[in-house]
PDB file of C-alpha atoms in Angstrom:
ATOM      1  CA  UNK T 758       0.049  -0.184  -0.084  1.00  0.00           C
ATOM      2  CA  UNK T 759       1.555   3.179  -1.263  1.00  0.00           C
ATOM      3  CA  UNK T 760      -1.200   5.608   0.169  1.00  0.00           C
ATOM      4  CA  UNK T 761      -1.248   7.130   3.464  1.00  0.00           C
ATOM      5  CA  UNK T 762      -5.013   8.710   3.097  1.00  0.00           C
ATOM      6  CA  UNK T 763      -8.058   8.451   0.964  1.00  0.00           C
ATOM      7  CA  UNK T 764      -7.647  11.393   0.214  1.00  0.00           C
ATOM      8  CA  UNK T 765      -4.308  11.206  -1.191  1.00  0.00           C
ATOM      9  CA  UNK T 766      -5.634   8.072  -2.961  1.00  0.00           C
ATOM     10  CA  UNK T 767      -8.236  10.400  -4.673  1.00  0.00           C
ATOM     11  CA  UNK T 768      -5.948  13.346  -5.701  1.00  0.00           C
ATOM     12  CA  UNK T 769      -3.799  10.851  -7.517  1.00  0.00           C
ATOM     13  CA  UNK T 770      -0.796  13.353  -6.909  1.00  0.00           C
ATOM     14  CA  UNK T 771      -2.633  15.812  -8.728  1.00  0.00           C
ATOM     15  CA  UNK T 772      -3.723  13.944 -11.414  1.00  0.00           C
ATOM     16  CA  UNK T 773      -6.721  12.740 -10.156  1.00  0.00           C
ATOM     17  CA  UNK T 774      -9.009  14.675 -12.922  1.00  0.00           C
ATOM     18  CA  UNK T 775      -7.226  12.595 -15.418  1.00  0.00           C
ATOM     19  CA  UNK T 776      -6.884   9.042 -13.832  1.00  0.00           C
ATOM     20  CA  UNK T 777     -10.260   8.792 -12.453  1.00  0.00           C
ATOM     21  CA  UNK T 778     -11.921  10.308 -15.724  1.00  0.00           C
ATOM     22  CA  UNK T 779     -10.387   7.788 -17.675  1.00  0.00           C
ATOM     23  CA  UNK T 780     -11.845   5.375 -15.109  1.00  0.00           C
ATOM     24  CA  UNK T 781     -15.123   6.847 -15.128  1.00  0.00           C
ATOM     25  CA  UNK T 782     -15.247   6.915 -18.974  1.00  0.00           C
ATOM     26  CA  UNK T 783     -14.636   3.373 -19.302  1.00  0.00           C
ATOM     27  CA  UNK T 784     -17.183   2.534 -16.375  1.00  0.00           C
ATOM     28  CA  UNK T 785     -19.812   4.550 -18.466  1.00  0.00           C
ATOM     29  CA  UNK T 786     -19.112   3.134 -21.635  1.00  0.00           C
ATOM     30  CA  UNK T 787     -18.894  -0.438 -20.553  1.00  0.00           C
ATOM     31  CA  UNK T 788     -21.994  -0.281 -18.288  1.00  0.00           C
ATOM     32  CA  UNK T 789     -23.722   1.607 -21.494  1.00  0.00           C
ATOM     33  CA  UNK T 790     -22.993  -1.564 -23.532  1.00  0.00           C
ATOM     34  CA  UNK T 791     -24.144  -3.809 -21.161  1.00  0.00           C
ATOM     35  CA  UNK T 792     -27.332  -1.910 -20.708  1.00  0.00           C
ATOM     36  CA  UNK T 793     -27.901  -1.519 -23.957  1.00  0.00           C
ATOM     37  CA  UNK T 794     -27.981  -4.989 -24.530  1.00  0.00           C
ATOM     38  CA  UNK T 795     -30.569  -5.286 -21.770  1.00  0.00           C
ATOM     39  CA  UNK T 796     -32.595  -3.058 -23.486  1.00  0.00           C
ATOM     40  CA  UNK T 797     -32.495  -4.893 -26.630  1.00  0.00           C
ATOM     41  CA  UNK T 798     -33.125  -8.024 -24.442  1.00  0.00           C
ATOM     42  CA  UNK T 799     -36.555  -6.418 -23.443  1.00  0.00           C
ATOM     43  CA  UNK T 800     -37.465  -5.067 -26.511  1.00  0.00           C
ATOM     44  CA  UNK T 801     -36.922  -8.410 -28.404  1.00  0.00           C
ATOM     45  CA  UNK T 802     -39.125 -10.652 -25.471  1.00  0.00           C
ATOM     46  CA  UNK T 803     -41.732  -7.720 -26.052  1.00  0.00           C
ATOM     47  CA  UNK T 804     -42.171  -8.740 -29.542  1.00  0.00           C
ATOM     48  CA  UNK T 805     -41.762 -12.390 -29.423  1.00  0.00           C
ATOM     49  CA  UNK T 806     -44.426 -12.312 -26.924  1.00  0.00           C
ATOM     50  CA  UNK T 807     -46.588  -9.325 -26.874  1.00  0.00           C
ATOM     51  CA  UNK T 808     -49.349 -10.598 -24.974  1.00  0.00           C
ATOM     52  CA  UNK T 809     -47.116 -10.879 -21.689  1.00  0.00           C
ATOM     53  CA  UNK T 810     -46.854  -7.283 -22.160  1.00  0.00           C
ATOM     54  CA  UNK T 811     -49.929  -5.954 -22.913  1.00  0.00           C
ATOM     55  CA  UNK T 812     -52.795  -4.893 -19.926  1.00  0.00           C
ATOM     56  CA  UNK T 813     -55.456  -6.682 -18.987  1.00  0.00           C
ATOM     57  CA  UNK T 814     -57.994  -5.766 -21.433  1.00  0.00           C
ATOM     58  CA  UNK T 815     -56.259  -6.839 -24.419  1.00  0.00           C
ATOM     59  CA  UNK T 816     -55.111 -10.276 -22.562  1.00  0.00           C
ATOM     60  CA  UNK T 817     -59.019 -10.720 -21.884  1.00  0.00           C
ATOM     61  CA  UNK T 818     -59.937 -10.050 -25.783  1.00  0.00           C
ATOM     62  CA  UNK T 819     -57.418 -12.672 -26.886  1.00  0.00           C
ATOM     63  CA  UNK T 820     -59.011 -15.098 -24.396  1.00  0.00           C
ATOM     64  CA  UNK T 821     -62.369 -14.356 -25.798  1.00  0.00           C
TER      65      UNK T 821
ATOM     66  CA  UNK R1147      -0.820 -44.588 -37.968  1.00  0.00           C
ATOM     67  CA  UNK R1148      -3.214 -46.594 -35.555  1.00  0.00           C
ATOM     68  CA  UNK R1149      -2.387 -43.866 -33.032  1.00  0.00           C
ATOM     69  CA  UNK R1150      -3.047 -40.885 -35.187  1.00  0.00           C
ATOM     70  CA  UNK R1151      -6.567 -42.511 -36.025  1.00  0.00           C
ATOM     71  CA  UNK R1152      -7.273 -43.038 -32.511  1.00  0.00           C
ATOM     72  CA  UNK R1153      -6.274 -39.458 -31.991  1.00  0.00           C
ATOM     73  CA  UNK R1154      -8.483 -38.244 -34.664  1.00  0.00           C
ATOM     74  CA  UNK R1155     -11.358 -40.460 -33.841  1.00  0.00           C
ATOM     75  CA  UNK R1156     -11.126 -38.969 -30.315  1.00  0.00           C
ATOM     76  CA  UNK R1157     -11.355 -35.381 -31.487  1.00  0.00           C
ATOM     77  CA  UNK R1158     -14.504 -36.680 -33.302  1.00  0.00           C
ATOM     78  CA  UNK R1159     -16.496 -37.402 -30.472  1.00  0.00           C
ATOM     79  CA  UNK R1160     -17.030 -33.923 -30.285  1.00  0.00           C
ATOM     80  CA  UNK R1161     -18.109 -32.330 -33.436  1.00  0.00           C
ATOM     81  CA  UNK R1162     -17.522 -28.652 -33.284  1.00  0.00           C
ATOM     82  CA  UNK R1163     -19.208 -28.171 -36.584  1.00  0.00           C
ATOM     83  CA  UNK R1164     -22.428 -28.645 -34.543  1.00  0.00           C
ATOM     84  CA  UNK R1165     -22.034 -24.900 -33.042  1.00  0.00           C
ATOM     85  CA  UNK R1166     -21.733 -23.569 -36.225  1.00  0.00           C
ATOM     86  CA  UNK R1167     -25.439 -24.003 -36.640  1.00  0.00           C
ATOM     87  CA  UNK R1168     -27.344 -21.341 -34.598  1.00  0.00           C
ATOM     88  CA  UNK R1169     -29.897 -23.736 -33.395  1.00  0.00           C
ATOM     89  CA  UNK R1170     -27.216 -25.760 -31.236  1.00  0.00           C
ATOM     90  CA  UNK R1171     -24.917 -22.483 -30.674  1.00  0.00           C
ATOM     91  CA  UNK R1172     -27.518 -20.109 -28.993  1.00  0.00           C
ATOM     92  CA  UNK R1173     -28.334 -22.468 -25.953  1.00  0.00           C
ATOM     93  CA  UNK R1174     -24.662 -22.976 -25.436  1.00  0.00           C
ATOM     94  CA  UNK R1175     -23.820 -19.112 -25.663  1.00  0.00           C
ATOM     95  CA  UNK R1176     -26.828 -18.777 -23.049  1.00  0.00           C
ATOM     96  CA  UNK R1177     -25.234 -21.002 -20.676  1.00  0.00           C
ATOM     97  CA  UNK R1178     -21.813 -19.971 -20.532  1.00  0.00           C
ATOM     98  CA  UNK R1179     -22.374 -16.363 -20.804  1.00  0.00           C
ATOM     99  CA  UNK R1180     -22.999 -15.616 -16.721  1.00  0.00           C
ATOM    100  CA  UNK R1181     -19.609 -17.523 -15.795  1.00  0.00           C
ATOM    101  CA  UNK R1182     -17.834 -15.149 -18.353  1.00  0.00           C
ATOM    102  CA  UNK R1183     -19.575 -12.053 -16.409  1.00  0.00           C
ATOM    103  CA  UNK R1184     -18.543 -13.369 -13.170  1.00  0.00           C
ATOM    104  CA  UNK R1185     -14.787 -13.693 -14.248  1.00  0.00           C
ATOM    105  CA  UNK R1186     -15.137 -10.736 -15.288  1.00  0.00           C
ATOM    106  CA  UNK R1187     -15.923  -8.816 -12.395  1.00  0.00           C
ATOM    107  CA  UNK R1188     -13.055 -10.903 -10.680  1.00  0.00           C
ATOM    108  CA  UNK R1189     -10.705  -9.814 -12.924  1.00  0.00           C
ATOM    109  CA  UNK R1190     -11.210  -6.083 -13.082  1.00  0.00           C
ATOM    110  CA  UNK R1191     -11.300  -6.058  -9.232  1.00  0.00           C
ATOM    111  CA  UNK R1192      -7.967  -8.051  -9.111  1.00  0.00           C
ATOM    112  CA  UNK R1193      -6.504  -6.210 -11.977  1.00  0.00           C
ATOM    113  CA  UNK R1194      -7.221  -2.811 -10.528  1.00  0.00           C
ATOM    114  CA  UNK R1195      -6.285  -4.002  -6.971  1.00  0.00           C
ATOM    115  CA  UNK R1196      -2.895  -4.805  -8.161  1.00  0.00           C
ATOM    116  CA  UNK R1197      -2.438  -1.787 -10.377  1.00  0.00           C
ATOM    117  CA  UNK R1198      -3.228   0.690  -7.670  1.00  0.00           C
ATOM    118  CA  UNK R1199      -2.236  -0.909  -4.307  1.00  0.00           C
ATOM    119  CA  UNK R1200       0.422  -3.448  -5.386  1.00  0.00           C
ATOM    120  CA  UNK R1201       2.106  -1.835  -8.272  1.00  0.00           C
ATOM    121  CA  UNK R1202       4.612   1.021  -6.947  1.00  0.00           C
ATOM    122  CA  UNK R1203       4.375   4.805  -8.023  1.00  0.00           C
ATOM    123  CA  UNK R1204       6.466   6.049 -10.306  1.00  0.00           C
ATOM    124  CA  UNK R1205       8.784   8.670 -10.399  1.00  0.00           C
ATOM    125  CA  UNK R1206       9.457  11.568 -13.021  1.00  0.00           C
ATOM    126  CA  UNK R1207       7.104  13.945 -14.694  1.00  0.00           C
ATOM    127  CA  UNK R1208       4.201  11.941 -14.942  1.00  0.00           C
ATOM    128  CA  UNK R1209       3.960  10.144 -11.687  1.00  0.00           C
ATOM    129  CA  UNK R1210       0.626   9.169 -10.637  1.00  0.00           C
ATOM    130  CA  UNK R1211      -1.115   9.810 -14.121  1.00  0.00           C
ATOM    131  CA  UNK R1212       0.924   6.394 -15.305  1.00  0.00           C
ATOM    132  CA  UNK R1213      -2.050   4.550 -13.532  1.00  0.00           C
ATOM    133  CA  UNK R1214      -3.807   5.149 -16.807  1.00  0.00           C
ATOM    134  CA  UNK R1215      -2.060   2.608 -18.479  1.00  0.00           C
ATOM    135  CA  UNK R1216      -3.607  -0.236 -16.673  1.00  0.00           C
ATOM    136  CA  UNK R1217      -6.878   1.065 -18.737  1.00  0.00           C
ATOM    137  CA  UNK R1218      -5.476   2.507 -22.026  1.00  0.00           C
ATOM    138  CA  UNK R1219      -3.407  -0.027 -22.868  1.00  0.00           C
ATOM    139  CA  UNK R1220      -5.494  -3.168 -22.567  1.00  0.00           C
ATOM    140  CA  UNK R1221      -8.366  -1.289 -24.023  1.00  0.00           C
ATOM    141  CA  UNK R1222      -6.018  -0.325 -27.278  1.00  0.00           C
ATOM    142  CA  UNK R1223      -4.760  -4.088 -27.687  1.00  0.00           C
ATOM    143  CA  UNK R1224      -8.746  -5.126 -27.349  1.00  0.00           C
ATOM    144  CA  UNK R1225      -9.429  -2.253 -30.329  1.00  0.00           C
ATOM    145  CA  UNK R1226      -7.175  -4.012 -32.478  1.00  0.00           C
ATOM    146  CA  UNK R1227      -7.771  -7.682 -31.520  1.00  0.00           C
ATOM    147  CA  UNK R1228     -11.286  -7.542 -31.835  1.00  0.00           C
ATOM    148  CA  UNK R1229     -10.671  -5.726 -35.720  1.00  0.00           C
ATOM    149  CA  UNK R1230      -8.787  -8.325 -36.571  1.00  0.00           C
ATOM    150  CA  UNK R1231     -11.503 -11.216 -35.163  1.00  0.00           C
ATOM    151  CA  UNK R1232     -14.218  -8.870 -37.015  1.00  0.00           C
ATOM    152  CA  UNK R1233     -12.301  -9.236 -40.136  1.00  0.00           C
ATOM    153  CA  UNK R1234     -11.697 -13.212 -39.815  1.00  0.00           C
ATOM    154  CA  UNK R1235     -15.408 -13.699 -38.936  1.00  0.00           C
ATOM    155  CA  UNK R1236     -16.576 -11.878 -41.596  1.00  0.00           C
ATOM    156  CA  UNK R1237     -14.409 -13.319 -43.996  1.00  0.00           C
ATOM    157  CA  UNK R1238     -15.642 -16.767 -42.930  1.00  0.00           C
ATOM    158  CA  UNK R1239     -18.900 -15.926 -43.151  1.00  0.00           C
ATOM    159  CA  UNK R1240     -18.395 -14.704 -47.000  1.00  0.00           C
ATOM    160  CA  UNK R1241     -16.379 -17.229 -48.231  1.00  0.00           C
ATOM    161  CA  UNK R1242     -17.939 -20.134 -46.728  1.00  0.00           C
ATOM    162  CA  UNK R1243     -21.496 -18.843 -46.771  1.00  0.00           C
ATOM    163  CA  UNK R1244     -21.645 -19.261 -43.198  1.00  0.00           C
ATOM    164  CA  UNK R1245     -24.178 -16.837 -41.353  1.00  0.00           C
ATOM    165  CA  UNK R1246     -23.482 -17.269 -38.031  1.00  0.00           C
ATOM    166  CA  UNK R1247     -19.717 -16.316 -38.288  1.00  0.00           C
ATOM    167  CA  UNK R1248     -21.093 -13.179 -40.161  1.00  0.00           C
ATOM    168  CA  UNK R1249     -23.328 -12.307 -37.239  1.00  0.00           C
ATOM    169  CA  UNK R1250     -20.341 -13.158 -35.024  1.00  0.00           C
ATOM    170  CA  UNK R1251     -18.460 -10.503 -36.840  1.00  0.00           C
ATOM    171  CA  UNK R1252     -21.413  -7.948 -36.421  1.00  0.00           C
ATOM    172  CA  UNK R1253     -21.697  -8.793 -32.589  1.00  0.00           C
ATOM    173  CA  UNK R1254     -18.062  -8.263 -32.358  1.00  0.00           C
ATOM    174  CA  UNK R1255     -17.591  -5.154 -34.176  1.00  0.00           C
ATOM    175  CA  UNK R1256     -19.333  -2.730 -31.498  1.00  0.00           C
ATOM    176  CA  UNK R1257     -17.535  -3.933 -28.574  1.00  0.00           C
ATOM    177  CA  UNK R1258     -14.150  -3.327 -30.559  1.00  0.00           C
ATOM    178  CA  UNK R1259     -15.595   0.104 -31.486  1.00  0.00           C
ATOM    179  CA  UNK R1260     -16.144   0.858 -27.965  1.00  0.00           C
ATOM    180  CA  UNK R1261     -12.470  -0.346 -26.670  1.00  0.00           C
ATOM    181  CA  UNK R1262     -11.056   1.791 -29.271  1.00  0.00           C
ATOM    182  CA  UNK R1263     -12.973   4.613 -28.368  1.00  0.00           C
ATOM    183  CA  UNK R1264     -12.073   4.224 -24.734  1.00  0.00           C
ATOM    184  CA  UNK R1265      -7.978   3.799 -26.108  1.00  0.00           C
ATOM    185  CA  UNK R1266      -8.487   7.024 -27.779  1.00  0.00           C
ATOM    186  CA  UNK R1267     -10.248   8.793 -24.848  1.00  0.00           C
ATOM    187  CA  UNK R1268      -7.819   7.549 -21.809  1.00  0.00           C
ATOM    188  CA  UNK R1269      -4.931   8.414 -24.193  1.00  0.00           C
ATOM    189  CA  UNK R1270      -6.498  12.073 -24.460  1.00  0.00           C
ATOM    190  CA  UNK R1271      -6.834  12.323 -21.107  1.00  0.00           C
ATOM    191  CA  UNK R1272      -2.893  11.159 -20.691  1.00  0.00           C
ATOM    192  CA  UNK R1273      -1.744  12.909 -23.118  1.00  0.00           C
ATOM    193  CA  UNK R1274      -2.591  16.166 -21.339  1.00  0.00           C
ATOM    194  CA  UNK R1275      -0.663  15.863 -18.000  1.00  0.00           C
ATOM    195  CA  UNK R1276       2.165  14.163 -19.651  1.00  0.00           C
ATOM    196  CA  UNK R1277       2.809  15.866 -23.130  1.00  0.00           C
ATOM    197  CA  UNK R1278       0.953  18.788 -22.360  1.00  0.00           C
ATOM    198  CA  UNK R1279      -1.558  18.559 -25.163  1.00  0.00           C
ATOM    199  CA  UNK R1280      -5.031  16.618 -25.698  1.00  0.00           C
ATOM    200  CA  UNK R1281      -4.356  15.506 -28.867  1.00  0.00           C
ATOM    201  CA  UNK R1282      -1.811  15.458 -31.682  1.00  0.00           C
ATOM    202  CA  UNK R1283      -1.663  13.827 -35.221  1.00  0.00           C
ATOM    203  CA  UNK R1284       0.923  11.585 -34.595  1.00  0.00           C
ATOM    204  CA  UNK R1285       0.977   8.398 -36.355  1.00  0.00           C
ATOM    205  CA  UNK R1286      -0.109   6.355 -33.639  1.00  0.00           C
ATOM    206  CA  UNK R1287      -2.830   8.254 -32.679  1.00  0.00           C
ATOM    207  CA  UNK R1288      -4.266   9.305 -36.257  1.00  0.00           C
ATOM    208  CA  UNK R1289      -3.929   5.568 -37.009  1.00  0.00           C
ATOM    209  CA  UNK R1290      -6.007   4.454 -34.207  1.00  0.00           C
ATOM    210  CA  UNK R1291      -8.447   7.229 -34.964  1.00  0.00           C
ATOM    211  CA  UNK R1292      -8.637   5.647 -38.752  1.00  0.00           C
ATOM    212  CA  UNK R1293      -9.418   2.228 -36.571  1.00  0.00           C
ATOM    213  CA  UNK R1294     -12.331   3.827 -34.961  1.00  0.00           C
ATOM    214  CA  UNK R1295     -13.627   5.050 -38.206  1.00  0.00           C
ATOM    215  CA  UNK R1296     -13.177   1.795 -39.591  1.00  0.00           C
ATOM    216  CA  UNK R1297     -15.221   0.395 -37.438  1.00  0.00           C
ATOM    217  CA  UNK R1298     -18.203   3.123 -37.677  1.00  0.00           C
ATOM    218  CA  UNK R1299     -17.856   2.408 -41.308  1.00  0.00           C
ATOM    219  CA  UNK R1300     -18.384  -1.346 -40.837  1.00  0.00           C
ATOM    220  CA  UNK R1301     -21.471  -0.956 -38.696  1.00  0.00           C
ATOM    221  CA  UNK R1302     -22.966   2.212 -40.661  1.00  0.00           C
ATOM    222  CA  UNK R1303     -22.296   0.322 -43.844  1.00  0.00           C
ATOM    223  CA  UNK R1304     -24.130  -3.011 -42.421  1.00  0.00           C
ATOM    224  CA  UNK R1305     -27.204  -1.203 -40.849  1.00  0.00           C
ATOM    225  CA  UNK R1306     -28.211   0.564 -44.234  1.00  0.00           C
ATOM    226  CA  UNK R1307     -28.263  -2.577 -46.378  1.00  0.00           C
ATOM    227  CA  UNK R1308     -31.796  -4.221 -45.485  1.00  0.00           C
ATOM    228  CA  UNK R1309     -31.028  -7.873 -47.090  1.00  0.00           C
ATOM    229  CA  UNK R1310     -28.769  -9.239 -43.844  1.00  0.00           C
ATOM    230  CA  UNK R1311     -26.494 -11.665 -46.515  1.00  0.00           C
ATOM    231  CA  UNK R1312     -25.915  -8.708 -48.438  1.00  0.00           C
ATOM    232  CA  UNK R1313     -24.932  -6.753 -45.621  1.00  0.00           C
ATOM    233  CA  UNK R1314     -22.670  -8.983 -44.362  1.00  0.00           C
ATOM    234  CA  UNK R1315     -20.933  -9.752 -47.565  1.00  0.00           C
ATOM    235  CA  UNK R1316     -20.513  -5.745 -47.965  1.00  0.00           C
ATOM    236  CA  UNK R1317     -19.347  -5.419 -44.808  1.00  0.00           C
ATOM    237  CA  UNK R1318     -16.583  -8.140 -45.317  1.00  0.00           C
ATOM    238  CA  UNK R1319     -14.943  -6.443 -48.143  1.00  0.00           C
ATOM    239  CA  UNK R1320     -14.848  -3.482 -45.899  1.00  0.00           C
ATOM    240  CA  UNK R1321     -13.635  -5.261 -42.658  1.00  0.00           C
ATOM    241  CA  UNK R1322     -10.515  -7.340 -44.892  1.00  0.00           C
ATOM    242  CA  UNK R1323      -9.442  -4.089 -47.179  1.00  0.00           C
ATOM    243  CA  UNK R1324      -9.581  -2.174 -43.609  1.00  0.00           C
ATOM    244  CA  UNK R1325      -7.048  -5.216 -41.813  1.00  0.00           C
ATOM    245  CA  UNK R1326      -4.019  -3.219 -43.343  1.00  0.00           C
ATOM    246  CA  UNK R1327      -4.437  -0.526 -41.043  1.00  0.00           C
ATOM    247  CA  UNK R1328      -3.610  -2.726 -38.064  1.00  0.00           C
ATOM    248  CA  UNK R1329       0.003  -3.516 -38.720  1.00  0.00           C
ATOM    249  CA  UNK R1330       0.473   0.012 -39.220  1.00  0.00           C
ATOM    250  CA  UNK R1331      -1.220   1.143 -35.892  1.00  0.00           C
ATOM    251  CA  UNK R1332       1.402  -1.387 -34.537  1.00  0.00           C
ATOM    252  CA  UNK R1333       4.263  -0.670 -36.059  1.00  0.00           C
ATOM    253  CA  UNK R1334       3.716   3.283 -36.134  1.00  0.00           C
ATOM    254  CA  UNK R1335       5.891   3.954 -33.250  1.00  0.00           C
ATOM    255  CA  UNK R1336       8.558   2.149 -35.025  1.00  0.00           C
ATOM    256  CA  UNK R1337       8.146   3.237 -38.508  1.00  0.00           C
ATOM    257  CA  UNK R1338       7.568   6.888 -37.685  1.00  0.00           C
ATOM    258  CA  UNK R1339       9.050   9.254 -35.202  1.00  0.00           C
ATOM    259  CA  UNK R1340       6.262   9.850 -32.873  1.00  0.00           C
ATOM    260  CA  UNK R1341       5.027  11.723 -29.841  1.00  0.00           C
ATOM    261  CA  UNK R1342       3.594   8.225 -28.540  1.00  0.00           C
ATOM    262  CA  UNK R1343       6.637   6.298 -26.538  1.00  0.00           C
ATOM    263  CA  UNK R1344       7.020   3.140 -28.160  1.00  0.00           C
ATOM    264  CA  UNK R1345       5.927  -0.573 -27.189  1.00  0.00           C
ATOM    265  CA  UNK R1346       6.524  -1.447 -23.517  1.00  0.00           C
ATOM    266  CA  UNK R1347       6.428  -4.854 -24.133  1.00  0.00           C
ATOM    267  CA  UNK R1348       8.098  -6.465 -27.056  1.00  0.00           C
ATOM    268  CA  UNK R1349       9.108 -10.480 -28.147  1.00  0.00           C
ATOM    269  CA  UNK R1350      12.421  -8.896 -26.550  1.00  0.00           C
ATOM    270  CA  UNK R1351      11.344  -8.118 -22.926  1.00  0.00           C
ATOM    271  CA  UNK R1352       9.377  -5.531 -21.242  1.00  0.00           C
ATOM    272  CA  UNK R1353      10.204  -2.083 -19.763  1.00  0.00           C
ATOM    273  CA  UNK R1354       8.121  -2.343 -16.301  1.00  0.00           C
ATOM    274  CA  UNK R1355       8.272  -3.256 -13.075  1.00  0.00           C
ATOM    275  CA  UNK R1356       6.564  -7.109 -12.912  1.00  0.00           C
ATOM    276  CA  UNK R1357       3.832  -5.977 -10.605  1.00  0.00           C
ATOM    277  CA  UNK R1358       2.960  -3.480 -12.898  1.00  0.00           C
ATOM    278  CA  UNK R1359       2.926  -5.752 -16.067  1.00  0.00           C
ATOM    279  CA  UNK R1360       0.739  -8.139 -13.572  1.00  0.00           C
ATOM    280  CA  UNK R1361      -1.868  -5.349 -13.249  1.00  0.00           C
ATOM    281  CA  UNK R1362      -2.316  -4.614 -16.861  1.00  0.00           C
ATOM    282  CA  UNK R1363      -2.272  -8.316 -18.101  1.00  0.00           C
ATOM    283  CA  UNK R1364      -4.816  -9.492 -15.277  1.00  0.00           C
ATOM    284  CA  UNK R1365      -6.967  -5.981 -16.779  1.00  0.00           C
ATOM    285  CA  UNK R1366      -6.436  -7.582 -20.227  1.00  0.00           C
ATOM    286  CA  UNK R1367      -7.763 -10.865 -19.219  1.00  0.00           C
ATOM    287  CA  UNK R1368     -10.711  -9.016 -17.721  1.00  0.00           C
ATOM    288  CA  UNK R1369     -11.618  -7.105 -21.188  1.00  0.00           C
ATOM    289  CA  UNK R1370     -11.370 -10.123 -23.284  1.00  0.00           C
ATOM    290  CA  UNK R1371     -13.275 -11.976 -21.110  1.00  0.00           C
ATOM    291  CA  UNK R1372     -15.817  -8.891 -20.630  1.00  0.00           C
ATOM    292  CA  UNK R1373     -15.754  -8.868 -24.495  1.00  0.00           C
ATOM    293  CA  UNK R1374     -16.662 -12.892 -24.873  1.00  0.00           C
ATOM    294  CA  UNK R1375     -19.758 -12.011 -22.230  1.00  0.00           C
ATOM    295  CA  UNK R1376     -21.374  -9.102 -24.494  1.00  0.00           C
ATOM    296  CA  UNK R1377     -20.525 -10.519 -27.908  1.00  0.00           C
ATOM    297  CA  UNK R1378     -22.384 -13.727 -27.063  1.00  0.00           C
ATOM    298  CA  UNK R1379     -25.098 -12.262 -25.607  1.00  0.00           C
ATOM    299  CA  UNK R1380     -25.421  -9.582 -28.467  1.00  0.00           C
ATOM    300  CA  UNK R1381     -25.110 -12.229 -31.192  1.00  0.00           C
ATOM    301  CA  UNK R1382     -27.653 -14.340 -29.364  1.00  0.00           C
ATOM    302  CA  UNK R1383     -30.316 -11.156 -29.817  1.00  0.00           C
ATOM    303  CA  UNK R1384     -28.954 -11.105 -33.679  1.00  0.00           C
ATOM    304  CA  UNK R1385     -29.788 -14.440 -33.928  1.00  0.00           C
ATOM    305  CA  UNK R1386     -33.010 -14.046 -32.788  1.00  0.00           C
ATOM    306  CA  UNK R1387     -33.649 -11.190 -34.745  1.00  0.00           C
ATOM    307  CA  UNK R1388     -32.637 -12.476 -38.192  1.00  0.00           C
ATOM    308  CA  UNK R1389     -33.917 -15.977 -37.615  1.00  0.00           C
ATOM    309  CA  UNK R1390     -37.272 -15.290 -35.601  1.00  0.00           C
ATOM    310  CA  UNK R1391     -39.116 -17.538 -38.246  1.00  0.00           C
ATOM    311  CA  UNK R1392     -37.124 -20.621 -37.713  1.00  0.00           C
ATOM    312  CA  UNK R1393     -39.091 -23.393 -36.187  1.00  0.00           C
ATOM    313  CA  UNK R1394     -36.365 -24.262 -33.481  1.00  0.00           C
ATOM    314  CA  UNK R1395     -36.246 -20.420 -31.667  1.00  0.00           C
ATOM    315  CA  UNK R1396     -40.255 -20.993 -30.687  1.00  0.00           C
ATOM    316  CA  UNK R1397     -39.228 -24.616 -29.319  1.00  0.00           C
ATOM    317  CA  UNK R1398     -40.116 -24.709 -25.648  1.00  0.00           C
ATOM    318  CA  UNK R1399     -37.315 -23.264 -23.437  1.00  0.00           C
ATOM    319  CA  UNK R1400     -35.248 -22.225 -26.076  1.00  0.00           C
ATOM    320  CA  UNK R1401     -35.586 -18.490 -25.692  1.00  0.00           C
TER     321      UNK R1401
END
């Protein structure tokens, strides 16, 4: 361990903006990619099985 | 001879060609994605721990800014690796009329573009404290920007063509021609006098403290595992979108 305090760790010797900015953007982009995939999964499920996602009325209609 | 025959026979037991068919590949991919996701999280945590708490701080002008290396270099490598993979899969899909290979190429390209973008942004964030500039038109950076444009070209070309197999073929031509850019990126720091530093790791050895190298390689492994997980997930959705009329997809328990 090379850091004596938490604030020293976050300041990164004055380069905190660049270091944490790099890791923040990476997290944002990779997390965003995963979110987009989950969104795609949901919209696919909705398209394949519309009844499951519709309200009660339409379910009643289709059962009649 | 008999031994060779025995060897090839034993290899035959697992019929890998079976998994070239989307109907067999789809459930297999679905089963292994969670494992890759778990390994990804473990490796990211381990790599960041080694990079920030085990690897020593550096002296010199850059000091702590050097910690960007642990994500910058793996992202840049992934950008190049995934481009080569995109081109290979696209080429196989085109040459052998293998639709799953073409779908793999499409699935990989998005993740490759994201890693290339990450390498450019983190490089810029490193360039500012190290060189005093966010961007220079040096050979390494310019050729990496071209790589990003090749990815964007591949993705937009494919999405602009309605017929999936025609889109696959057009994409394959672009991806294969663009392959020429990959060795240019790799050797750019040798061929031209660049602001970007030379390769830290070469066939002859590496210019890093072993714990720094370890942190970087663990994060590279994490990026690989991440890529496998998201690419397999994406190719499953591409299969479902393209082959929604296939009877196996509506079979019980597949989706």
